[in-house]
PDB file of C-alpha atoms in Angstrom:
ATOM      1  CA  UNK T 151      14.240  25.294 -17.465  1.00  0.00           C
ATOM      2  CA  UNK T 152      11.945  23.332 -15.415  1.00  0.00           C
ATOM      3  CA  UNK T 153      12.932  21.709 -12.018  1.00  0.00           C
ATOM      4  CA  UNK T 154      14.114  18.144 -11.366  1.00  0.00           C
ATOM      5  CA  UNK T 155      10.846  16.189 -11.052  1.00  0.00           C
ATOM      6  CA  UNK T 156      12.187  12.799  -8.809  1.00  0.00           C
ATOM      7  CA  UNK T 157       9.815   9.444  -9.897  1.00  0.00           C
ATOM      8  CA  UNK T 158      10.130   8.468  -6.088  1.00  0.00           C
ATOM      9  CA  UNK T 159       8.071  11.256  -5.208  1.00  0.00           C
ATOM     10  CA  UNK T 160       5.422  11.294  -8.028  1.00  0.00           C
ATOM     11  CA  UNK T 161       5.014   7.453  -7.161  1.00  0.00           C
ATOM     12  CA  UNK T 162       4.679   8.668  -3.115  1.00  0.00           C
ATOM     13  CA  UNK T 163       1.994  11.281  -4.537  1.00  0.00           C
ATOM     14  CA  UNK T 164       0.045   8.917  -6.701  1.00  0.00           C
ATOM     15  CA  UNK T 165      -0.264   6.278  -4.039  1.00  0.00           C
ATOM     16  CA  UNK T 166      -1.429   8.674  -1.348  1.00  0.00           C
ATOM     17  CA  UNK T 167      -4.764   9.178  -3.834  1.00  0.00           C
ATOM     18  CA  UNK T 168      -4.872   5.600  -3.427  1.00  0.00           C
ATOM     19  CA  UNK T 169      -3.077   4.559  -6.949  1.00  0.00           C
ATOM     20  CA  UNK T 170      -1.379   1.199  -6.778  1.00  0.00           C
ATOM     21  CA  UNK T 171       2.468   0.894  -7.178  1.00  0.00           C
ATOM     22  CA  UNK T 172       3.024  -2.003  -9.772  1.00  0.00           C
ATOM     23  CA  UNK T 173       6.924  -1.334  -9.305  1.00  0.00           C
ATOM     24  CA  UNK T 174       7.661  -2.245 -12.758  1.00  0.00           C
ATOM     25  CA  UNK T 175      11.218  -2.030 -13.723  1.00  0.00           C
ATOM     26  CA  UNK T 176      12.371   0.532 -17.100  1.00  0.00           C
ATOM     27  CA  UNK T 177      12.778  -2.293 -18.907  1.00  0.00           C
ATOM     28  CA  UNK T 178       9.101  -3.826 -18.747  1.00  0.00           C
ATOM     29  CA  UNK T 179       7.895  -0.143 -18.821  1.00  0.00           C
ATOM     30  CA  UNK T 180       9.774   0.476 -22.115  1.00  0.00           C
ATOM     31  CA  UNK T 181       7.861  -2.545 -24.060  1.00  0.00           C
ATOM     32  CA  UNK T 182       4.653  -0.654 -23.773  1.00  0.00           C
ATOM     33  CA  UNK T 183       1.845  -3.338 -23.034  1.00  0.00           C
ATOM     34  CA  UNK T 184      -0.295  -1.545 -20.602  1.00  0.00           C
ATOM     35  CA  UNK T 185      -3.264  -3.970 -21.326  1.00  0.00           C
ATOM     36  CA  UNK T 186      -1.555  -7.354 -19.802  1.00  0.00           C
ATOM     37  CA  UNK T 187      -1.963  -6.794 -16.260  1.00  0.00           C
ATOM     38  CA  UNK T 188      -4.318  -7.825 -14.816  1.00  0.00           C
ATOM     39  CA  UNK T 189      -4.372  -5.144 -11.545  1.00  0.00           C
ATOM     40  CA  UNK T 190      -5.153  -1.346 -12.141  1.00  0.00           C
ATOM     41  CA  UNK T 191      -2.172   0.576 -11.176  1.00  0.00           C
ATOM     42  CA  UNK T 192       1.146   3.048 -12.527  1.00  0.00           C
ATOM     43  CA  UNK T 193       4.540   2.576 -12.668  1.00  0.00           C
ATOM     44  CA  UNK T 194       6.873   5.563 -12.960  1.00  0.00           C
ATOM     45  CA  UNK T 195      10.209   6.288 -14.047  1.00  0.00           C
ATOM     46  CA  UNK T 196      12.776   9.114 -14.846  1.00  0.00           C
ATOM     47  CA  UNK T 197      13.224  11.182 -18.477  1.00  0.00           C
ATOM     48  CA  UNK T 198      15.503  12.849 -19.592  1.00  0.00           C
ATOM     49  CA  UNK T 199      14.545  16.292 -21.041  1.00  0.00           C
ATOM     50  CA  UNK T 200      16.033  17.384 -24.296  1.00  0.00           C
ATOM     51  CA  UNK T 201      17.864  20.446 -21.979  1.00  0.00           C
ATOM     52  CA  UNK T 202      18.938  18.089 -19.563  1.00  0.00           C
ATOM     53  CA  UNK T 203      16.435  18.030 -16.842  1.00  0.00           C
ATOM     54  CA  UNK T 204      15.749  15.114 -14.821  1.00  0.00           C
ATOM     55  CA  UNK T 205      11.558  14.244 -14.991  1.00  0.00           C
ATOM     56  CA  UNK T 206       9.041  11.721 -14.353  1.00  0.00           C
ATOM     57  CA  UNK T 207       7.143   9.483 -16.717  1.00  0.00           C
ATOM     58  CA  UNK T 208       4.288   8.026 -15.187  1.00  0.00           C
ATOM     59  CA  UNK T 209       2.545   4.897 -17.105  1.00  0.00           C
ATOM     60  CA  UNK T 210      -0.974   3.551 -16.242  1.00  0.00           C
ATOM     61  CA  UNK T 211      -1.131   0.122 -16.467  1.00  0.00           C
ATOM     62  CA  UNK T 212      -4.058  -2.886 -16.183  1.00  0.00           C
ATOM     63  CA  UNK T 213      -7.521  -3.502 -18.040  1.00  0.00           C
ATOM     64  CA  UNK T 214      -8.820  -0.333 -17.631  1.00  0.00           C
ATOM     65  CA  UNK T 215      -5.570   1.860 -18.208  1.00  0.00           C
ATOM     66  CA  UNK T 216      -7.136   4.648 -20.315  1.00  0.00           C
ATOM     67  CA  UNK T 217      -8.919   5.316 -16.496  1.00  0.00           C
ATOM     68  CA  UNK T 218      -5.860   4.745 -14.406  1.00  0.00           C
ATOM     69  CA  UNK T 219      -3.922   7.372 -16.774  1.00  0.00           C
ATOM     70  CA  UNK T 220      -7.096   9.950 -16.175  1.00  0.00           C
ATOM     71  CA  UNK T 221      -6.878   9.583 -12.806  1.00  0.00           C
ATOM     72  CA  UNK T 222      -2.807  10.285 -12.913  1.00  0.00           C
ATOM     73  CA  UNK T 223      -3.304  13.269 -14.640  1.00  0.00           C
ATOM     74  CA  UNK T 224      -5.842  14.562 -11.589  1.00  0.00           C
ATOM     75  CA  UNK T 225      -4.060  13.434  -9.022  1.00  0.00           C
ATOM     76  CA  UNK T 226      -1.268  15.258  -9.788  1.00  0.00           C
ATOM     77  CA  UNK T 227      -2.788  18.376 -11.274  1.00  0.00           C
ATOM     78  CA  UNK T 228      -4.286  19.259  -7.772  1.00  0.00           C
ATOM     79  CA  UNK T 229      -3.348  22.915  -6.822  1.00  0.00           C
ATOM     80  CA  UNK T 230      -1.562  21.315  -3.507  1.00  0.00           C
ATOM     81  CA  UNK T 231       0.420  18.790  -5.355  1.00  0.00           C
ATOM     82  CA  UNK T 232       1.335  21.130  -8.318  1.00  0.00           C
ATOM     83  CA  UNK T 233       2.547  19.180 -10.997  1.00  0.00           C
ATOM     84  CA  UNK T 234       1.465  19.793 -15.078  1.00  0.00           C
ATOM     85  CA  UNK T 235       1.083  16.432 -16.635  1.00  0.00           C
ATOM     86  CA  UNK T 236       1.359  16.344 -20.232  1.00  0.00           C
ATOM     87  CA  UNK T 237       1.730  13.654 -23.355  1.00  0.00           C
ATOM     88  CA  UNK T 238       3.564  15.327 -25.491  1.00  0.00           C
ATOM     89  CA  UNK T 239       6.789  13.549 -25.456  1.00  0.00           C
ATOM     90  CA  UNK T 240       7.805  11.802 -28.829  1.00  0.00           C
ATOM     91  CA  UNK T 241       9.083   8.376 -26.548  1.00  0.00           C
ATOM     92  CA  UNK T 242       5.731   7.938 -24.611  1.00  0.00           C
ATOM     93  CA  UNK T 243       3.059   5.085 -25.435  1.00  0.00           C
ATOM     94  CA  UNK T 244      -0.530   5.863 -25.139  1.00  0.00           C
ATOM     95  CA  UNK T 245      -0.622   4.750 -21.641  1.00  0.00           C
ATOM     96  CA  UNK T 246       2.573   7.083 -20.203  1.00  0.00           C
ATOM     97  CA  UNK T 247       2.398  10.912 -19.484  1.00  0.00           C
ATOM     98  CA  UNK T 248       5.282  13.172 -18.384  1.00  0.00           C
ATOM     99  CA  UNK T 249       5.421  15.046 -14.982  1.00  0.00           C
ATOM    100  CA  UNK T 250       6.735  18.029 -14.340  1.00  0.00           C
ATOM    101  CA  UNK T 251       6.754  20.725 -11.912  1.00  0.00           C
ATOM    102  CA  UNK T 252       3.954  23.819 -12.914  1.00  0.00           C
ATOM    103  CA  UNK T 253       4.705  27.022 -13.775  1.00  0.00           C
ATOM    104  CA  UNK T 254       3.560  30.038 -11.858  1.00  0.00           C
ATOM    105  CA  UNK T 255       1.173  31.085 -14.578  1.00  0.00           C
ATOM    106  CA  UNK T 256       0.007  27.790 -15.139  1.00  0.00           C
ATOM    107  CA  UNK T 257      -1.355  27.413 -11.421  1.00  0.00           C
ATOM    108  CA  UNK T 258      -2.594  30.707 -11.811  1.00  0.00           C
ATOM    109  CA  UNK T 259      -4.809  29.614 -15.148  1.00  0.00           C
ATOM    110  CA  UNK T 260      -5.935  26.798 -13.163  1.00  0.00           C
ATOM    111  CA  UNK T 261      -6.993  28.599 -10.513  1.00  0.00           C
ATOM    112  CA  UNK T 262      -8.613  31.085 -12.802  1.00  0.00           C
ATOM    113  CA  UNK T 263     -10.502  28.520 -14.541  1.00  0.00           C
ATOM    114  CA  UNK T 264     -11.604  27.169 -10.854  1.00  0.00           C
ATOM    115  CA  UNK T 265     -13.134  30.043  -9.912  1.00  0.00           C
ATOM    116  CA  UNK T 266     -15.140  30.814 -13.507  1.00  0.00           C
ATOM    117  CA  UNK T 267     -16.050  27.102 -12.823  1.00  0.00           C
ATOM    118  CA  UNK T 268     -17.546  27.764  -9.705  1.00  0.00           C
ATOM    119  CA  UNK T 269     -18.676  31.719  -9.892  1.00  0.00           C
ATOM    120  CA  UNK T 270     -22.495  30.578 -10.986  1.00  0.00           C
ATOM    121  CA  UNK T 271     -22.563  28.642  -7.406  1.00  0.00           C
ATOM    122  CA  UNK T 272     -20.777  30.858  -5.438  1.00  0.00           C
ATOM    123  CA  UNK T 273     -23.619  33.497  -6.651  1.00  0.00           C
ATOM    124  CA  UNK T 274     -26.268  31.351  -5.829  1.00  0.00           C
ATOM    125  CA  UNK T 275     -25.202  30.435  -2.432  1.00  0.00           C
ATOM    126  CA  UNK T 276     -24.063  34.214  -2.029  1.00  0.00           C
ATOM    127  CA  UNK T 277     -28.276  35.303  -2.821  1.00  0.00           C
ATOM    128  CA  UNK T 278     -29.856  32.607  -0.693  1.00  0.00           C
ATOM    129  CA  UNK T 279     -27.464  33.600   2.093  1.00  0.00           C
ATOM    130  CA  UNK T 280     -28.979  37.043   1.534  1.00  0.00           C
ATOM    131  CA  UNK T 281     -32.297  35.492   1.380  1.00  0.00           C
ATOM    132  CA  UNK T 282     -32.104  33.448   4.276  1.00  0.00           C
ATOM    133  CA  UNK T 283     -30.599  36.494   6.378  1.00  0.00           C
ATOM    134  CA  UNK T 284     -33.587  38.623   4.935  1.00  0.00           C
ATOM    135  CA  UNK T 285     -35.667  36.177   6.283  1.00  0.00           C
ATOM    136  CA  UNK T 286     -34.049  35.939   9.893  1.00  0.00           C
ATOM    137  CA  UNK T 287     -34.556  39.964  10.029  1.00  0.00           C
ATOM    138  CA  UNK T 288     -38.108  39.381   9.864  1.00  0.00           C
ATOM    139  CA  UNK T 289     -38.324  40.735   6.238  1.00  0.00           C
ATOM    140  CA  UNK T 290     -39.318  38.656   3.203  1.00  0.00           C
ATOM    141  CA  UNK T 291     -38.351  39.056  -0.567  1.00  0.00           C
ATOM    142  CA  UNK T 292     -41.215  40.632  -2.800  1.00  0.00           C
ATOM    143  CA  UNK T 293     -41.760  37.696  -5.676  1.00  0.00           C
TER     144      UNK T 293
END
């Protein structure tokens, strides 16, 4: 069963990556017109789970919305913010994705993908350290 997810706090998360509030009330969220504001922002509020738990839907909203919701879903997907944003629901619109707290093994995939990610550069930085040391040792590499 996953853990209470509280809107306030999403909304505090998203506007520290310097997301704008709209403060839209449930009622204007649940008439799903992302496209008539005229400001780039997100709106959030609670969902109920089928089992009962308490989460967040978070709704992009403004002319370029499909954007906005992107940048929801990496916002919140950062390894020190730890949320797993999904769109799965059968209630949300196009513009609204569901919060919830991650899973243990799904920060550990994420972090797992990270580091495949980034293993080609850490190799290459890793050899022209070894170069440059090589080099500072008064030996040179035999090309």
């Amino acid at each position: 069963m996953p853990r209470v997810t509280r809107a306030h706090t999403v909304a505090h998360h998203l506007v520290q990556g310097g997301l704008t509030d709209l403060k839209l009330s449930e009622a204007t969220q649940l008439k799903d017109r992302p496209g008539l504001y005229h400001e780039d922002g997100f709106s959030v509020r609670s969902y109920h789970a089928p089992d009962g738990t308490l989460l967040t839907v978070a709704g992009a909203y403004g002319p370029d919305w499909v954007m906005t919701r992107a940048e929801i879903r990496y916002r919140l997907e950062q390894p020190y913010i730890r949320y797993t944003v999904t769109d799965d629901a059968p209630e949300l619109g196009d513009h609204e994705l569901l919060v919830r707290w991650a899973t243990g093994e799904e920060l550990r995939a994420r972090r797992q993908a990270a580091a495949a990610r980034q293993a080609p550069l850490v190799a290459l930085i890793l050899r022209q350290e070894a170069e440059q040391a090589a080099e500072d040792a008064g030996q040179s590499t035999l090309f």
